[in-house]
PDB file of C-alpha atoms in Angstrom:
ATOM      1  CA  MET A   1     -11.820 248.431  99.040  1.00 46.00           C
ATOM      2  CA  SER A   2      -8.116 248.585  99.712  1.00 42.00           C
ATOM      3  CA  ARG A   3      -5.549 248.515  96.930  1.00 38.00           C
ATOM      4  CA  GLU A   4      -4.340 245.124  98.184  1.00 41.00           C
ATOM      5  CA  THR A   5      -7.843 243.646  97.779  1.00 35.00           C
ATOM      6  CA  ALA A   6      -8.278 245.206  94.348  1.00 35.00           C
ATOM      7  CA  VAL A   7      -5.041 243.717  93.048  1.00 35.00           C
ATOM      8  CA  ARG A   8      -5.839 240.254  94.357  1.00 36.00           C
ATOM      9  CA  ARG A   9      -9.272 240.281  92.774  1.00 37.00           C
ATOM     10  CA  GLY A  10      -8.017 241.778  89.530  1.00 40.00           C
ATOM     11  CA  THR A  11     -10.324 244.795  89.727  1.00 43.00           C
ATOM     12  CA  GLY A  12      -7.636 247.446  90.117  1.00 48.00           C
ATOM     13  CA  ARG A  13      -5.396 248.623  87.276  1.00 49.00           C
ATOM     14  CA  PRO A  14      -2.556 246.153  88.058  1.00 50.00           C
ATOM     15  CA  GLY A  15      -5.176 243.381  88.186  1.00 52.00           C
ATOM     16  CA  ARG A  16      -6.668 244.421  84.840  1.00 51.00           C
ATOM     17  CA  ILE A  17      -3.228 244.428  83.218  1.00 51.00           C
ATOM     18  CA  ALA A  18      -2.427 241.022  84.701  1.00 50.00           C
ATOM     19  CA  GLY A  19      -5.833 239.741  83.608  1.00 52.00           C
ATOM     20  CA  ALA A  20      -5.355 241.059  80.084  1.00 51.00           C
ATOM     21  CA  LEU A  21      -1.872 239.578  79.940  1.00 48.00           C
ATOM     22  CA  ALA A  22      -3.220 236.229  81.152  1.00 52.00           C
ATOM     23  CA  ALA A  23      -5.932 236.340  78.469  1.00 53.00           C
ATOM     24  CA  VAL A  24      -3.364 237.045  75.749  1.00 50.00           C
ATOM     25  CA  LEU A  25      -1.142 234.200  76.948  1.00 49.00           C
ATOM     26  CA  ALA A  26      -4.095 231.804  77.174  1.00 52.00           C
ATOM     27  CA  GLY A  27      -5.115 232.759  73.640  1.00 52.00           C
ATOM     28  CA  ALA A  28      -1.601 232.178  72.380  1.00 50.00           C
ATOM     29  CA  LEU A  29      -1.492 228.769  74.069  1.00 48.00           C
ATOM     30  CA  LEU A  30      -4.874 227.828  72.606  1.00 49.00           C
ATOM     31  CA  ALA A  31      -3.815 228.980  69.160  1.00 49.00           C
ATOM     32  CA  GLY A  32      -0.603 226.982  69.499  1.00 51.00           C
ATOM     33  CA  GLY A  33      -2.596 223.957  70.577  1.00 49.00           C
ATOM     34  CA  CYS A  34      -4.918 224.323  67.606  1.00 49.00           C
ATOM     35  CA  ALA A  35      -1.959 224.645  65.264  1.00 48.00           C
ATOM     36  CA  GLY A  36      -0.584 221.415  66.718  1.00 50.00           C
ATOM     37  CA  GLU A  37      -3.838 219.648  65.927  1.00 54.00           C
ATOM     38  CA  THR A  38      -3.664 220.693  62.291  1.00 59.00           C
ATOM     39  CA  GLU A  39       0.009 219.880  61.862  1.00 66.00           C
ATOM     40  CA  ARG A  40       0.837 217.538  59.059  1.00 84.00           C
ATOM     41  CA  ALA A  41       0.805 213.913  60.174  1.00 92.00           C
ATOM     42  CA  PRO A  42       1.056 210.512  58.492  1.00 95.00           C
ATOM     43  CA  GLU A  43      -1.932 208.146  58.644  1.00 96.00           C
ATOM     44  CA  LEU A  44      -0.781 204.587  57.972  1.00 97.00           C
ATOM     45  CA  GLU A  45      -2.564 201.366  57.050  1.00 97.00           C
ATOM     46  CA  VAL A  46      -1.032 197.983  56.183  1.00 97.00           C
ATOM     47  CA  VAL A  47      -2.725 195.885  53.476  1.00 97.00           C
ATOM     48  CA  GLY A  48      -1.989 192.823  51.361  1.00 96.00           C
ATOM     49  CA  ALA A  49       0.598 191.316  53.695  1.00 97.00           C
ATOM     50  CA  PHE A  50       1.851 187.769  53.179  1.00 97.00           C
ATOM     51  CA  VAL A  51       4.845 185.532  53.790  1.00 97.00           C
ATOM     52  CA  PRO A  52       5.431 182.819  51.176  1.00 96.00           C
ATOM     53  CA  GLU A  53       6.137 179.414  52.679  1.00 95.00           C
ATOM     54  CA  PRO A  54       9.948 179.194  52.660  1.00 94.00           C
ATOM     55  CA  VAL A  55      11.843 176.132  51.463  1.00 89.00           C
ATOM     56  CA  ASN A  56      13.828 175.900  54.734  1.00 86.00           C
ATOM     57  CA  GLU A  57      14.222 177.392  58.215  1.00 86.00           C
ATOM     58  CA  ALA A  58      17.022 179.743  57.234  1.00 88.00           C
ATOM     59  CA  VAL A  59      15.134 182.663  55.723  1.00 95.00           C
ATOM     60  CA  ALA A  60      11.689 183.860  54.637  1.00 96.00           C
ATOM     61  CA  GLY A  61      10.480 186.857  52.673  1.00 96.00           C
ATOM     62  CA  GLY A  62       7.797 189.304  53.714  1.00 97.00           C
ATOM     63  CA  PHE A  63       5.644 191.391  51.405  1.00 96.00           C
ATOM     64  CA  LEU A  64       3.038 194.062  52.116  1.00 97.00           C
ATOM     65  CA  THR A  65       1.852 197.551  51.289  1.00 97.00           C
ATOM     66  CA  VAL A  66       1.825 200.460  53.742  1.00 98.00           C
ATOM     67  CA  ARG A  67      -0.605 203.187  52.633  1.00 98.00           C
ATOM     68  CA  ASN A  68      -0.238 206.739  53.920  1.00 97.00           C
ATOM     69  CA  THR A  69      -3.400 208.821  53.594  1.00 97.00           C
ATOM     70  CA  GLY A  70      -1.925 211.564  55.771  1.00 96.00           C
ATOM     71  CA  ASP A  71      -0.277 214.846  54.893  1.00 95.00           C
ATOM     72  CA  ALA A  72       3.302 213.975  55.888  1.00 96.00           C
ATOM     73  CA  ASP A  73       5.847 211.341  54.941  1.00 97.00           C
ATOM     74  CA  ASP A  74       6.851 208.672  57.426  1.00 98.00           C
ATOM     75  CA  HIS A  75       9.558 206.011  57.349  1.00 98.00           C
ATOM     76  CA  LEU A  76       9.519 202.297  58.072  1.00 98.00           C
ATOM     77  CA  VAL A  77      12.637 201.928  60.213  1.00 98.00           C
ATOM     78  CA  SER A  78      12.426 198.355  61.519  1.00 98.00           C
ATOM     79  CA  VAL A  79      10.288 195.242  61.752  1.00 98.00           C
ATOM     80  CA  THR A  80      10.182 192.514  64.371  1.00 97.00           C
ATOM     81  CA  ALA A  81       8.722 189.048  63.908  1.00 96.00           C
ATOM     82  CA  GLY A  82       7.821 186.424  66.479  1.00 90.00           C
ATOM     83  CA  ILE A  83       9.572 183.660  64.538  1.00 94.00           C
ATOM     84  CA  ALA A  84      12.645 185.581  63.346  1.00 96.00           C
ATOM     85  CA  GLY A  85      15.721 186.619  65.251  1.00 95.00           C
ATOM     86  CA  THR A  86      16.227 189.465  62.792  1.00 96.00           C
ATOM     87  CA  VAL A  87      14.156 191.183  60.133  1.00 97.00           C
ATOM     88  CA  GLU A  88      16.014 193.236  57.555  1.00 97.00           C
ATOM     89  CA  LEU A  89      14.667 195.825  55.132  1.00 97.00           C
ATOM     90  CA  HIS A  90      15.942 195.063  51.620  1.00 96.00           C
ATOM     91  CA  GLU A  91      15.778 196.990  48.394  1.00 94.00           C
ATOM     92  CA  THR A  92      16.314 195.449  44.986  1.00 89.00           C
ATOM     93  CA  VAL A  93      18.329 197.411  42.437  1.00 88.00           C
ATOM     94  CA  ASP A  94      19.445 195.885  39.122  1.00 87.00           C
ATOM     95  CA  ASN A  95      18.432 192.408  40.339  1.00 84.00           C
ATOM     96  CA  SER A  96      20.630 192.769  43.438  1.00 88.00           C
ATOM     97  CA  MET A  97      19.363 192.902  47.013  1.00 90.00           C
ATOM     98  CA  ARG A  98      20.911 195.137  49.611  1.00 93.00           C
ATOM     99  CA  ARG A  99      19.999 196.007  53.161  1.00 95.00           C
ATOM    100  CA  VAL A 100      18.707 199.530  53.848  1.00 94.00           C
ATOM    101  CA  GLU A 101      18.084 201.399  57.091  1.00 96.00           C
ATOM    102  CA  ARG A 102      14.592 202.621  56.199  1.00 97.00           C
ATOM    103  CA  PHE A 103      11.905 202.958  53.555  1.00 98.00           C
ATOM    104  CA  THR A 104       9.952 206.152  52.896  1.00 97.00           C
ATOM    105  CA  ILE A 105       6.162 206.041  52.988  1.00 98.00           C
ATOM    106  CA  PRO A 106       5.182 209.181  51.055  1.00 97.00           C
ATOM    107  CA  ALA A 107       2.276 211.402  52.096  1.00 97.00           C
ATOM    108  CA  GLY A 108      -0.757 210.473  50.008  1.00 96.00           C
ATOM    109  CA  GLY A 109       1.107 207.454  48.643  1.00 97.00           C
ATOM    110  CA  ALA A 110       2.279 203.977  49.540  1.00 98.00           C
ATOM    111  CA  LEU A 111       5.307 201.826  50.214  1.00 97.00           C
ATOM    112  CA  GLU A 112       4.989 198.569  48.308  1.00 97.00           C
ATOM    113  CA  LEU A 113       7.115 195.606  49.364  1.00 97.00           C
ATOM    114  CA  SER A 114       6.724 192.963  46.657  1.00 94.00           C
ATOM    115  CA  ARG A 115       8.407 190.014  44.990  1.00 90.00           C
ATOM    116  CA  GLY A 116      11.248 191.167  42.777  1.00 89.00           C
ATOM    117  CA  GLY A 117      11.307 194.562  44.489  1.00 92.00           C
ATOM    118  CA  ASN A 118      11.764 195.987  47.941  1.00 95.00           C
ATOM    119  CA  HIS A 119      10.908 193.443  50.646  1.00 96.00           C
ATOM    120  CA  LEU A 120      11.449 192.146  54.178  1.00 97.00           C
ATOM    121  CA  MET A 121      13.911 189.370  54.945  1.00 97.00           C
ATOM    122  CA  LEU A 122      13.082 187.276  58.028  1.00 97.00           C
ATOM    123  CA  LEU A 123      16.349 185.719  59.217  1.00 96.00           C
ATOM    124  CA  ASP A 124      17.330 183.271  61.964  1.00 94.00           C
ATOM    125  CA  LEU A 125      13.916 181.621  61.969  1.00 95.00           C
ATOM    126  CA  SER A 126      12.989 179.626  65.071  1.00 94.00           C
ATOM    127  CA  ARG A 127      10.914 177.336  62.846  1.00 93.00           C
ATOM    128  CA  ARG A 128       9.797 177.041  59.240  1.00 94.00           C
ATOM    129  CA  PRO A 129       6.363 178.642  58.813  1.00 95.00           C
ATOM    130  CA  VAL A 130       3.939 176.587  56.715  1.00 95.00           C
ATOM    131  CA  GLU A 131       1.059 177.574  54.465  1.00 96.00           C
ATOM    132  CA  GLY A 132      -2.117 178.262  56.424  1.00 96.00           C
ATOM    133  CA  GLU A 133      -0.364 179.630  59.525  1.00 96.00           C
ATOM    134  CA  THR A 134       0.077 183.264  60.447  1.00 96.00           C
ATOM    135  CA  VAL A 135       3.240 185.112  61.432  1.00 96.00           C
ATOM    136  CA  PHE A 136       3.063 188.152  63.717  1.00 97.00           C
ATOM    137  CA  LEU A 137       4.975 191.190  62.455  1.00 97.00           C
ATOM    138  CA  GLU A 138       5.349 194.533  64.188  1.00 98.00           C
ATOM    139  CA  LEU A 139       6.281 197.455  61.967  1.00 98.00           C
ATOM    140  CA  HIS A 140       8.117 200.380  63.562  1.00 98.00           C
ATOM    141  CA  PHE A 141       8.035 203.858  62.068  1.00 98.00           C
ATOM    142  CA  GLU A 142       9.972 207.065  62.539  1.00 97.00           C
ATOM    143  CA  THR A 143       6.853 209.091  63.463  1.00 96.00           C
ATOM    144  CA  SER A 144       3.808 206.840  63.785  1.00 97.00           C
ATOM    145  CA  GLU A 145       3.065 204.302  66.479  1.00 97.00           C
ATOM    146  CA  PRO A 146       4.023 200.674  65.693  1.00 98.00           C
ATOM    147  CA  ILE A 147       1.531 198.554  63.778  1.00 97.00           C
ATOM    148  CA  GLY A 148       1.198 194.867  64.658  1.00 97.00           C
ATOM    149  CA  ILE A 149      -0.314 192.484  62.112  1.00 97.00           C
ATOM    150  CA  ASP A 150      -0.944 188.760  61.770  1.00 97.00           C
ATOM    151  CA  VAL A 151       0.397 187.885  58.338  1.00 97.00           C
ATOM    152  CA  PRO A 152      -0.832 184.765  56.517  1.00 97.00           C
ATOM    153  CA  VAL A 153       1.717 182.253  55.269  1.00 96.00           C
ATOM    154  CA  GLU A 154       0.819 181.545  51.643  1.00 95.00           C
ATOM    155  CA  ALA A 155       2.027 178.982  49.113  1.00 88.00           C
ATOM    156  CA  GLY A 156       5.651 179.416  48.123  1.00 82.00           C
ATOM    157  CA  THR A 157       4.564 180.502  44.637  1.00 83.00           C
ATOM    158  CA  HIS A 158       2.050 183.101  45.842  1.00 85.00           C
ATOM    159  CA  THR A 159       2.650 186.530  44.276  1.00 81.00           C
ATOM    160  CA  GLY A 160       0.132 188.604  46.213  1.00 76.00           C
ATOM    161  CA  ARG A 161      -1.886 189.467  43.147  1.00 72.00           C
TER     162      ARG A 161
END
C-alpha cells in the first residue's frame, strides 16, 4: 500500500492523527450540543385570561397570568390584539398607572396581570367587545415563542376570582 493510499484511508500515521483529531472535535461538538439541550430555558403557560366588557369603544383592560415552570426568566415585551390598534403594558404603583416596556416572568414563578395591579390596556378598539365573545391576543416574549390565546369577554364587574 502506498503512503498516498494509507493517508486517504486513515490507516497511516497522518491518517490516525487526523482521525483522532476528528474524533476529539466530534466529541466536543456533541458535548456542546448536549450542553445546549440542558441550558436554562423558560417554559410558559397562560391561564385565567379575561377581558371585562368595557363601557365604550375607547379602551379595554386585559388580565391574565403567565406561569413559568422553566429554569430561566423571560419577559413579556408586547401584546397584539385583533380588535385593538395598540396594546400597552401597564404597571400600577401607588394607585397610578404607567406604561412599561416589559414585565418579568420569573423562573419557577408567575407574572400576574390583575385588576388594581399590573395589566394590559387595549387601545384604539375597532369595536366594543361584549360579554360572551372572545378576543384574540398574541403575547410576545424576549426569549420564548409567541403565545396566541382566545380570551373570553366577561361581565364588566368580573374580577377573575
